[in-house]
PDB file of C-alpha atoms in Angstrom:
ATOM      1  CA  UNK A 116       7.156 -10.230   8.021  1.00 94.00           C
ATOM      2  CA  UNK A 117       3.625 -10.176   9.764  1.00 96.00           C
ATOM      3  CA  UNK A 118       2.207  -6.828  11.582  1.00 95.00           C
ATOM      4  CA  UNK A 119       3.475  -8.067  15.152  1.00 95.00           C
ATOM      5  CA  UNK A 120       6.492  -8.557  13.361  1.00 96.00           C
ATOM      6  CA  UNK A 121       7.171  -5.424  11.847  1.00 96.00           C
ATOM      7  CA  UNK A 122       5.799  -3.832  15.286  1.00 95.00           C
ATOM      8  CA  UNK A 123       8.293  -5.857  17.452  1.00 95.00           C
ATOM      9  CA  UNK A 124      11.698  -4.399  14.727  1.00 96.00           C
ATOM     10  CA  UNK A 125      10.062  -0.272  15.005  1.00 95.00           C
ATOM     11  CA  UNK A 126      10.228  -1.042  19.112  1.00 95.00           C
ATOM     12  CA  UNK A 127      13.820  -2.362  19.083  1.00 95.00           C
ATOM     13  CA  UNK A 128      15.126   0.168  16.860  1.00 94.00           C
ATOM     14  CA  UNK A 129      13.372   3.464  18.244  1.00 94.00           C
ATOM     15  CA  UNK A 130      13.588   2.303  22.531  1.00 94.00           C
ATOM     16  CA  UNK A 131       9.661   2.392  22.003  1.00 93.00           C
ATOM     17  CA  UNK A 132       7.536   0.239  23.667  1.00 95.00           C
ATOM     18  CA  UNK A 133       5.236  -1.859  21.460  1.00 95.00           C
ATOM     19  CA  UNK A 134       2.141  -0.393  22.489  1.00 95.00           C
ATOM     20  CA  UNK A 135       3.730   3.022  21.465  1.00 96.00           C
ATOM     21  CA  UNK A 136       4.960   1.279  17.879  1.00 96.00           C
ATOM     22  CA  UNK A 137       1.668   0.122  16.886  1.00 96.00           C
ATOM     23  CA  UNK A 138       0.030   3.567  17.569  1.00 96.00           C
ATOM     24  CA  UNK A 139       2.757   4.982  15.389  1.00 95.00           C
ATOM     25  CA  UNK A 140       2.277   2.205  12.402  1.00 96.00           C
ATOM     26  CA  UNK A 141      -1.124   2.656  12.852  1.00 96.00           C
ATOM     27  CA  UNK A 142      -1.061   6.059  12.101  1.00 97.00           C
ATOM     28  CA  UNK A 143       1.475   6.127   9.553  1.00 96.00           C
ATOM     29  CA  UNK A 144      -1.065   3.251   7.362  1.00 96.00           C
ATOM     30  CA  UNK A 145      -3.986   5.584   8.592  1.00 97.00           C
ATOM     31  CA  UNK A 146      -2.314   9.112   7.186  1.00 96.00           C
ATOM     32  CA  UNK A 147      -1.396   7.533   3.804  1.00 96.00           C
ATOM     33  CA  UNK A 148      -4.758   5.784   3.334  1.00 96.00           C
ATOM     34  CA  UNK A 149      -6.327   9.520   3.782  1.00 96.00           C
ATOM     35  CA  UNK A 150      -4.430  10.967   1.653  1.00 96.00           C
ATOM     36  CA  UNK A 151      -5.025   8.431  -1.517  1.00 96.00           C
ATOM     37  CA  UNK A 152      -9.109   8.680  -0.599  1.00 95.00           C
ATOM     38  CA  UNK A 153      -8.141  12.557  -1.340  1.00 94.00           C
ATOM     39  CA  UNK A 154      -6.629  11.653  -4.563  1.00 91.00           C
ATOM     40  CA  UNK A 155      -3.235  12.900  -3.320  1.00 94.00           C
ATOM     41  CA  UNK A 156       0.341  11.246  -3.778  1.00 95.00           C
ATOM     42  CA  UNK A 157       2.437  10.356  -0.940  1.00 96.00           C
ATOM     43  CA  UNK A 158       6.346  10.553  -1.656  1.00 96.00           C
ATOM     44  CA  UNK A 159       8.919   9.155   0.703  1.00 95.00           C
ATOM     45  CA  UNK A 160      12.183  10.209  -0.930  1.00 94.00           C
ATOM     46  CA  UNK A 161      14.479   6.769  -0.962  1.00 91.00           C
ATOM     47  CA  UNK A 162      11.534   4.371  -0.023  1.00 94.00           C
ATOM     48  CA  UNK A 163       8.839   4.857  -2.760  1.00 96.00           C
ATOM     49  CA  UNK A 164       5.671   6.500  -3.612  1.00 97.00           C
ATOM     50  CA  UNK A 165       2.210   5.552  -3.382  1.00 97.00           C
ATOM     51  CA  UNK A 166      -0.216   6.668  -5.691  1.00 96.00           C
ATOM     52  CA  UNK A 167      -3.803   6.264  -7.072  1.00 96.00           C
ATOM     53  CA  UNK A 168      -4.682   4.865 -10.547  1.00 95.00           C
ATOM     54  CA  UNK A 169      -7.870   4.977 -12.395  1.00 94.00           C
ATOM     55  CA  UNK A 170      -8.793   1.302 -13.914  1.00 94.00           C
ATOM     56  CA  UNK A 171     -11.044   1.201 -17.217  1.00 95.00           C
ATOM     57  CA  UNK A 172     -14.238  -0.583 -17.294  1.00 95.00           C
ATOM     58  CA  UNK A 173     -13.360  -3.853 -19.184  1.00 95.00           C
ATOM     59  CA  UNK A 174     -15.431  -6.743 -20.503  1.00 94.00           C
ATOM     60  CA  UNK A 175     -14.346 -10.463 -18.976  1.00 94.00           C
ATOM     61  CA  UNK A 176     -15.420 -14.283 -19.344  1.00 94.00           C
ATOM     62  CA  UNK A 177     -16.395 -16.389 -16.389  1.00 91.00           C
ATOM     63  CA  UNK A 178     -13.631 -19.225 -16.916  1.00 92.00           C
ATOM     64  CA  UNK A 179     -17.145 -21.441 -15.695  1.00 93.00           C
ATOM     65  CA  UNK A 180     -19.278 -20.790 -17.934  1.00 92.00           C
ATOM     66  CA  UNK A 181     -17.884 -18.145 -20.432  1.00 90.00           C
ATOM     67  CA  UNK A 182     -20.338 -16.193 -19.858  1.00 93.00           C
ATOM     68  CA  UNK A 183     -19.220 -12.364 -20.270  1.00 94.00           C
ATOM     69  CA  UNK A 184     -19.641  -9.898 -17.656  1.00 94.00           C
ATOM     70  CA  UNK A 185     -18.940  -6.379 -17.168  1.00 95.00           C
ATOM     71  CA  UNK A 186     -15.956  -5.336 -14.493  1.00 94.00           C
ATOM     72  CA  UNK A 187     -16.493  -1.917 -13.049  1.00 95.00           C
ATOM     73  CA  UNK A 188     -14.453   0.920 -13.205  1.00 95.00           C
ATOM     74  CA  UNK A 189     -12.063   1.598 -10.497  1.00 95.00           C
ATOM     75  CA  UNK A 190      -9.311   3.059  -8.384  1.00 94.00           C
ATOM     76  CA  UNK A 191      -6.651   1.305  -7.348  1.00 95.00           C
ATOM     77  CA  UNK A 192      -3.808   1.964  -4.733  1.00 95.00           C
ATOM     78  CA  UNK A 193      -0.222   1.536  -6.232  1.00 96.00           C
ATOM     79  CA  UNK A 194       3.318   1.705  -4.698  1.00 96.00           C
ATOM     80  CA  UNK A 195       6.558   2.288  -7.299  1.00 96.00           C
ATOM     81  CA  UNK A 196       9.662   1.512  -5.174  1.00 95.00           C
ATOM     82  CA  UNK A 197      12.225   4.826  -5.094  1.00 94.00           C
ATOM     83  CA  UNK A 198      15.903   4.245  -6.210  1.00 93.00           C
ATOM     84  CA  UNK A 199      17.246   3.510  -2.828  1.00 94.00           C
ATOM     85  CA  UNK A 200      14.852   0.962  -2.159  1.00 94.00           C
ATOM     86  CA  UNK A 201      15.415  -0.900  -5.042  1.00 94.00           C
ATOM     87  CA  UNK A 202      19.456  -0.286  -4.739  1.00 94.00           C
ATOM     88  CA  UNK A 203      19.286  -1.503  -1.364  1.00 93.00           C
ATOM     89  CA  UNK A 204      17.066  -4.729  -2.287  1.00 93.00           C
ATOM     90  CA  UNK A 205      19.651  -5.456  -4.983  1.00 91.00           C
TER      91      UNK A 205
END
């Protein structure tokens, strides 16, 4: 399922127009992305949480060449599925 796609199921299932829907998913991705730039968790209880993790600087090999070269340290976004979710998937 694409964006449109996932637009067009939140305006059959609320009565909202799509205009309306893609405001809504818009702000939904643009609330959660805030808070993980804070360093914050979001929790939806039965869906999941998303979360930021701190990656270690590591050492890798260009497959090319080799060669080894340094990978930054970094944050990275994660989502762990809740119970439901997963129950419901299964």
């Amino acid at each position: 399922m694409n964006k449109n796609e996932l637009i067009s199921s939140i305006a059959s299932e609320t009565g909202l127009t799509k205009t309306d829907s893609a405001k809504a998913l818009d702000a939904f991705v643009a609330s959660i992305t805030k808070a993980l730039k804070k360093g914050d968790e979001v929790r939806l209880v039965g869906f999941g949480t998303f979360a930021v993790s701190k990656r270690a600087a590591t050492t890798g090999r260009n497959p090319r060449t080799g060669a080894a070269i340094k990978i930054p340290a970094r944050k990275q976004a994660k989502f762990k599925a809740g119970k439901a979710l997963q129950d419901s998937v299964n």
